[in-house]
Amino acid sequence: MSAHCQLTGAQPGFGNAISHSHRRTSRRFDPNIQRKRYWLPSERRHVRLVLSAKAIKTIDAIGIEAAVARIRSRGGKV
């Protein structure tokens, strides 16, 4: 599963891990990505979305219909 959120567009950030001796090695900061299934009443079907934890909270606030509209406006497929 790719570390990319369908709603917010969150994706990995990159940086350095710095050891005690101050040597730097590459590392990756992944968002907290989850697969979640929602019932979409307007289309009378379930949709499975790949979302970050923040996006799940956003859907709780704005509703699944508005969230799907945002995903589609960004050019995403639902």
Short mmCIF file of N, CA, C and O in Angstrom, two decimals:
data_model
loop_
_atom_site.label_atom_id
_atom_site.label_comp_id
_atom_site.label_asym_id
_atom_site.label_seq_id
_atom_site.Cartn_x
_atom_site.Cartn_y
_atom_site.Cartn_z
N MET A 1 0.85 -1.17 0.00
CA MET A 1 0.00 0.00 0.00
C MET A 1 0.89 1.24 0.00
O MET A 1 1.83 1.35 0.79
N SER A 2 0.62 2.16 -0.90
CA SER A 2 1.43 3.37 -0.95
C SER A 2 1.06 4.28 0.21
O SER A 2 -0.09 4.33 0.63
N ALA A 3 2.03 5.00 0.71
CA ALA A 3 1.79 5.90 1.82
C ALA A 3 1.31 7.25 1.29
O ALA A 3 2.03 8.24 1.30
N HIS A 4 0.07 7.28 0.78
CA HIS A 4 -0.49 8.47 0.18
C HIS A 4 -1.97 8.54 0.51
O HIS A 4 -2.70 7.59 0.27
N CYS A 5 -2.42 9.66 1.07
CA CYS A 5 -3.81 9.83 1.47
C CYS A 5 -4.64 10.36 0.31
O CYS A 5 -4.24 11.32 -0.35
N GLN A 6 -5.80 9.75 0.06
CA GLN A 6 -6.66 10.18 -1.05
C GLN A 6 -7.34 11.52 -0.77
O GLN A 6 -7.62 12.25 -1.71
N LEU A 7 -7.61 11.84 0.49
CA LEU A 7 -8.35 13.06 0.81
C LEU A 7 -7.42 14.26 1.00
O LEU A 7 -7.60 15.29 0.37
N THR A 8 -6.42 14.12 1.84
CA THR A 8 -5.54 15.26 2.16
C THR A 8 -4.32 15.33 1.28
O THR A 8 -3.67 16.37 1.22
N GLY A 9 -3.97 14.24 0.60
CA GLY A 9 -2.77 14.23 -0.22
C GLY A 9 -1.50 14.04 0.57
O GLY A 9 -0.40 14.23 0.05
N ALA A 10 -1.62 13.70 1.85
CA ALA A 10 -0.44 13.50 2.69
C ALA A 10 0.42 12.38 2.12
O ALA A 10 -0.09 11.34 1.71
N GLN A 11 1.72 12.62 2.05
CA GLN A 11 2.65 11.63 1.54
C GLN A 11 3.93 11.68 2.37
O GLN A 11 4.09 12.57 3.19
N PRO A 12 4.83 10.72 2.19
CA PRO A 12 6.02 10.68 3.03
C PRO A 12 6.88 11.93 2.91
O PRO A 12 6.98 12.53 1.84
N GLY A 13 7.48 12.28 4.03
CA GLY A 13 8.49 13.33 4.05
C GLY A 13 9.84 12.66 4.24
O GLY A 13 9.91 11.55 4.77
N PHE A 14 10.87 13.31 3.80
CA PHE A 14 12.20 12.72 3.89
C PHE A 14 13.11 13.62 4.68
O PHE A 14 12.96 14.84 4.69
N GLY A 15 14.06 13.01 5.37
CA GLY A 15 15.00 13.77 6.18
C GLY A 15 16.16 12.89 6.57
O GLY A 15 16.47 11.91 5.90
N ASN A 16 16.78 13.26 7.67
CA ASN A 16 17.94 12.52 8.15
C ASN A 16 17.71 12.01 9.55
O ASN A 16 17.13 12.70 10.38
N ALA A 17 18.19 10.79 9.79
CA ALA A 17 18.28 10.27 11.16
C ALA A 17 19.65 10.66 11.66
O ALA A 17 20.66 10.41 10.98
N ILE A 18 19.72 11.29 12.81
CA ILE A 18 21.00 11.76 13.33
C ILE A 18 21.34 10.95 14.57
O ILE A 18 20.61 10.95 15.56
N SER A 19 22.45 10.24 14.51
CA SER A 19 22.84 9.37 15.62
C SER A 19 23.51 10.19 16.73
O SER A 19 23.72 11.40 16.60
N HIS A 20 23.86 9.49 17.80
CA HIS A 20 24.51 10.15 18.93
C HIS A 20 25.84 10.76 18.51
O HIS A 20 26.23 11.83 18.98
N SER A 21 26.53 10.09 17.58
CA SER A 21 27.81 10.61 17.09
C SER A 21 27.62 11.68 15.99
O SER A 21 28.58 12.17 15.43
N HIS A 22 26.37 12.00 15.71
CA HIS A 22 25.96 13.03 14.75
C HIS A 22 26.18 12.63 13.30
O HIS A 22 26.27 13.47 12.42
N ARG A 23 26.25 11.34 13.03
CA ARG A 23 26.27 10.87 11.64
C ARG A 23 24.86 10.93 11.10
O ARG A 23 23.90 10.62 11.81
N ARG A 24 24.71 11.27 9.85
CA ARG A 24 23.39 11.39 9.24
C ARG A 24 23.15 10.27 8.24
O ARG A 24 23.99 10.02 7.39
N THR A 25 21.98 9.65 8.35
CA THR A 25 21.55 8.65 7.38
C THR A 25 20.13 9.01 6.95
O THR A 25 19.37 9.61 7.71
N SER A 26 19.79 8.64 5.74
CA SER A 26 18.46 8.98 5.21
C SER A 26 17.37 8.24 5.95
O SER A 26 17.55 7.08 6.32
N ARG A 27 16.24 8.89 6.14
CA ARG A 27 15.07 8.25 6.71
C ARG A 27 13.82 8.82 6.08
O ARG A 27 13.89 9.81 5.34
N ARG A 28 12.71 8.19 6.36
CA ARG A 28 11.44 8.54 5.74
C ARG A 28 10.38 8.69 6.83
O ARG A 28 10.27 7.83 7.70
N PHE A 29 9.62 9.78 6.79
CA PHE A 29 8.54 10.03 7.74
C PHE A 29 7.22 9.69 7.05
O PHE A 29 6.73 10.49 6.24
N ASP A 30 6.65 8.54 7.34
CA ASP A 30 5.41 8.11 6.70
C ASP A 30 4.19 8.64 7.46
O ASP A 30 4.18 8.66 8.69
N PRO A 31 3.15 9.07 6.73
CA PRO A 31 1.90 9.44 7.40
C PRO A 31 1.19 8.17 7.90
O PRO A 31 1.47 7.07 7.42
N ASN A 32 0.30 8.35 8.85
CA ASN A 32 -0.44 7.23 9.44
C ASN A 32 -1.58 6.85 8.49
O ASN A 32 -2.68 7.37 8.59
N ILE A 33 -1.30 5.94 7.56
CA ILE A 33 -2.24 5.58 6.50
C ILE A 33 -3.05 4.35 6.89
O ILE A 33 -2.49 3.36 7.37
N GLN A 34 -4.37 4.43 6.70
CA GLN A 34 -5.29 3.35 7.01
C GLN A 34 -6.21 3.11 5.82
O GLN A 34 -6.49 4.04 5.07
N ARG A 35 -6.70 1.87 5.68
CA ARG A 35 -7.74 1.58 4.68
C ARG A 35 -9.07 1.55 5.42
O ARG A 35 -9.20 0.84 6.41
N LYS A 36 -10.03 2.31 4.93
CA LYS A 36 -11.32 2.39 5.62
C LYS A 36 -12.45 2.28 4.62
O LYS A 36 -12.37 2.82 3.52
N ARG A 37 -13.50 1.59 5.01
CA ARG A 37 -14.65 1.36 4.15
C ARG A 37 -15.82 2.18 4.66
O ARG A 37 -16.17 2.14 5.84
N TYR A 38 -16.44 2.95 3.75
CA TYR A 38 -17.58 3.80 4.09
C TYR A 38 -18.76 3.46 3.20
O TYR A 38 -18.59 3.09 2.04
N TRP A 39 -19.96 3.63 3.73
CA TRP A 39 -21.19 3.49 2.95
C TRP A 39 -21.47 4.84 2.32
O TRP A 39 -21.54 5.86 3.00
N LEU A 40 -21.64 4.86 1.00
CA LEU A 40 -21.93 6.08 0.27
C LEU A 40 -23.40 6.04 -0.13
O LEU A 40 -23.78 5.39 -1.10
N PRO A 41 -24.28 6.73 0.62
CA PRO A 41 -25.72 6.62 0.40
C PRO A 41 -26.18 7.09 -0.98
O PRO A 41 -27.10 6.50 -1.56
N SER A 42 -25.54 8.11 -1.53
CA SER A 42 -25.99 8.64 -2.83
C SER A 42 -25.79 7.63 -3.95
O SER A 42 -26.57 7.60 -4.91
N GLU A 43 -24.78 6.78 -3.84
CA GLU A 43 -24.52 5.77 -4.88
C GLU A 43 -24.94 4.37 -4.44
O GLU A 43 -24.78 3.42 -5.20
N ARG A 44 -25.46 4.28 -3.21
CA ARG A 44 -25.92 3.01 -2.64
C ARG A 44 -24.87 1.90 -2.76
O ARG A 44 -25.14 0.80 -3.21
N ARG A 45 -23.65 2.23 -2.34
CA ARG A 45 -22.56 1.24 -2.36
C ARG A 45 -21.50 1.62 -1.34
O ARG A 45 -21.49 2.74 -0.82
N HIS A 46 -20.64 0.67 -1.04
CA HIS A 46 -19.52 0.93 -0.16
C HIS A 46 -18.33 1.42 -0.99
O HIS A 46 -18.16 1.01 -2.14
N VAL A 47 -17.54 2.30 -0.40
CA VAL A 47 -16.29 2.73 -1.03
C VAL A 47 -15.16 2.46 -0.04
O VAL A 47 -15.32 2.64 1.16
N ARG A 48 -14.05 1.99 -0.55
CA ARG A 48 -12.87 1.74 0.28
C ARG A 48 -11.85 2.81 -0.05
O ARG A 48 -11.47 2.98 -1.19
N LEU A 49 -11.46 3.57 0.98
CA LEU A 49 -10.54 4.69 0.79
C LEU A 49 -9.24 4.44 1.55
O LEU A 49 -9.24 3.79 2.59
N VAL A 50 -8.16 4.98 1.03
CA VAL A 50 -6.85 4.95 1.69
C VAL A 50 -6.66 6.34 2.28
O VAL A 50 -6.50 7.31 1.54
N LEU A 51 -6.72 6.43 3.61
CA LEU A 51 -6.77 7.72 4.29
C LEU A 51 -5.74 7.81 5.40
O LEU A 51 -5.37 6.80 6.00
N SER A 52 -5.33 9.03 5.70
CA SER A 52 -4.51 9.27 6.88
C SER A 52 -5.45 9.37 8.09
O SER A 52 -6.66 9.55 7.94
N ALA A 53 -4.89 9.26 9.28
CA ALA A 53 -5.70 9.36 10.49
C ALA A 53 -6.38 10.73 10.58
O ALA A 53 -7.53 10.85 11.00
N LYS A 54 -5.69 11.77 10.13
CA LYS A 54 -6.27 13.11 10.13
C LYS A 54 -7.46 13.18 9.17
O LYS A 54 -8.47 13.82 9.47
N ALA A 55 -7.38 12.51 8.03
CA ALA A 55 -8.47 12.52 7.05
C ALA A 55 -9.69 11.79 7.60
O ALA A 55 -10.83 12.18 7.30
N ILE A 56 -9.49 10.74 8.37
CA ILE A 56 -10.61 10.01 8.98
C ILE A 56 -11.38 10.94 9.92
O ILE A 56 -12.61 10.98 9.91
N LYS A 57 -10.64 11.75 10.69
CA LYS A 57 -11.28 12.72 11.58
C LYS A 57 -11.99 13.80 10.77
O LYS A 57 -13.07 14.28 11.16
N THR A 58 -11.43 14.18 9.64
CA THR A 58 -12.06 15.19 8.77
C THR A 58 -13.39 14.66 8.23
O THR A 58 -14.39 15.39 8.19
N ILE A 59 -13.42 13.38 7.82
CA ILE A 59 -14.65 12.79 7.31
C ILE A 59 -15.70 12.73 8.41
O ILE A 59 -16.88 12.97 8.16
N ASP A 60 -15.29 12.46 9.65
CA ASP A 60 -16.24 12.47 10.77
C ASP A 60 -16.86 13.86 10.92
O ASP A 60 -18.03 13.97 11.30
N ALA A 61 -16.10 14.90 10.62
CA ALA A 61 -16.60 16.27 10.79
C ALA A 61 -17.46 16.73 9.61
O ALA A 61 -18.52 17.32 9.81
N ILE A 62 -17.01 16.48 8.37
CA ILE A 62 -17.71 17.04 7.20
C ILE A 62 -18.65 16.06 6.53
O ILE A 62 -19.51 16.46 5.74
N GLY A 63 -18.50 14.76 6.78
CA GLY A 63 -19.36 13.76 6.17
C GLY A 63 -18.72 13.13 4.95
O GLY A 63 -17.87 13.74 4.29
N ILE A 64 -19.16 11.92 4.64
CA ILE A 64 -18.56 11.15 3.55
C ILE A 64 -18.89 11.75 2.18
O ILE A 64 -18.06 11.74 1.28
N GLU A 65 -20.10 12.30 2.01
CA GLU A 65 -20.48 12.87 0.72
C GLU A 65 -19.56 14.04 0.35
O GLU A 65 -19.08 14.13 -0.79
N ALA A 66 -19.32 14.95 1.29
CA ALA A 66 -18.45 16.10 1.04
C ALA A 66 -17.02 15.65 0.81
O ALA A 66 -16.30 16.21 -0.03
N ALA A 67 -16.59 14.62 1.54
CA ALA A 67 -15.22 14.11 1.39
C ALA A 67 -15.02 13.51 0.00
O ALA A 67 -14.00 13.75 -0.65
N VAL A 68 -15.99 12.73 -0.46
CA VAL A 68 -15.90 12.12 -1.79
C VAL A 68 -15.91 13.22 -2.87
O VAL A 68 -15.17 13.12 -3.86
N ALA A 69 -16.68 14.26 -2.65
CA ALA A 69 -16.69 15.38 -3.60
C ALA A 69 -15.31 16.04 -3.66
O ALA A 69 -14.83 16.39 -4.74
N ARG A 70 -14.64 16.20 -2.51
CA ARG A 70 -13.29 16.77 -2.48
C ARG A 70 -12.29 15.87 -3.21
O ARG A 70 -11.44 16.36 -3.96
N ILE A 71 -12.39 14.56 -2.97
CA ILE A 71 -11.47 13.63 -3.62
C ILE A 71 -11.65 13.70 -5.15
O ILE A 71 -10.67 13.75 -5.90
N ARG A 72 -12.90 13.74 -5.59
CA ARG A 72 -13.16 13.80 -7.04
C ARG A 72 -12.73 15.13 -7.64
O ARG A 72 -12.28 15.17 -8.78
N SER A 73 -12.85 16.22 -6.89
CA SER A 73 -12.42 17.52 -7.40
C SER A 73 -10.91 17.59 -7.57
O SER A 73 -10.41 18.34 -8.41
N ARG A 74 -10.19 16.81 -6.78
CA ARG A 74 -8.73 16.73 -6.91
C ARG A 74 -8.30 15.82 -8.04
O ARG A 74 -7.13 15.67 -8.33
N GLY A 75 -9.28 15.14 -8.65
CA GLY A 75 -8.97 14.23 -9.75
C GLY A 75 -8.79 12.80 -9.31
O GLY A 75 -8.35 11.96 -10.08
N GLY A 76 -9.16 12.50 -8.07
CA GLY A 76 -9.03 11.15 -7.56
C GLY A 76 -10.20 10.27 -7.96
O GLY A 76 -11.29 10.75 -8.26
N LYS A 77 -9.96 8.97 -7.98
CA LYS A 77 -10.99 8.02 -8.36
C LYS A 77 -11.55 7.38 -7.10
O LYS A 77 -10.80 6.98 -6.22
N VAL A 78 -12.87 7.28 -7.03
CA VAL A 78 -13.52 6.65 -5.86
C VAL A 78 -14.34 5.48 -6.34
O VAL A 78 -15.06 5.57 -7.29
#
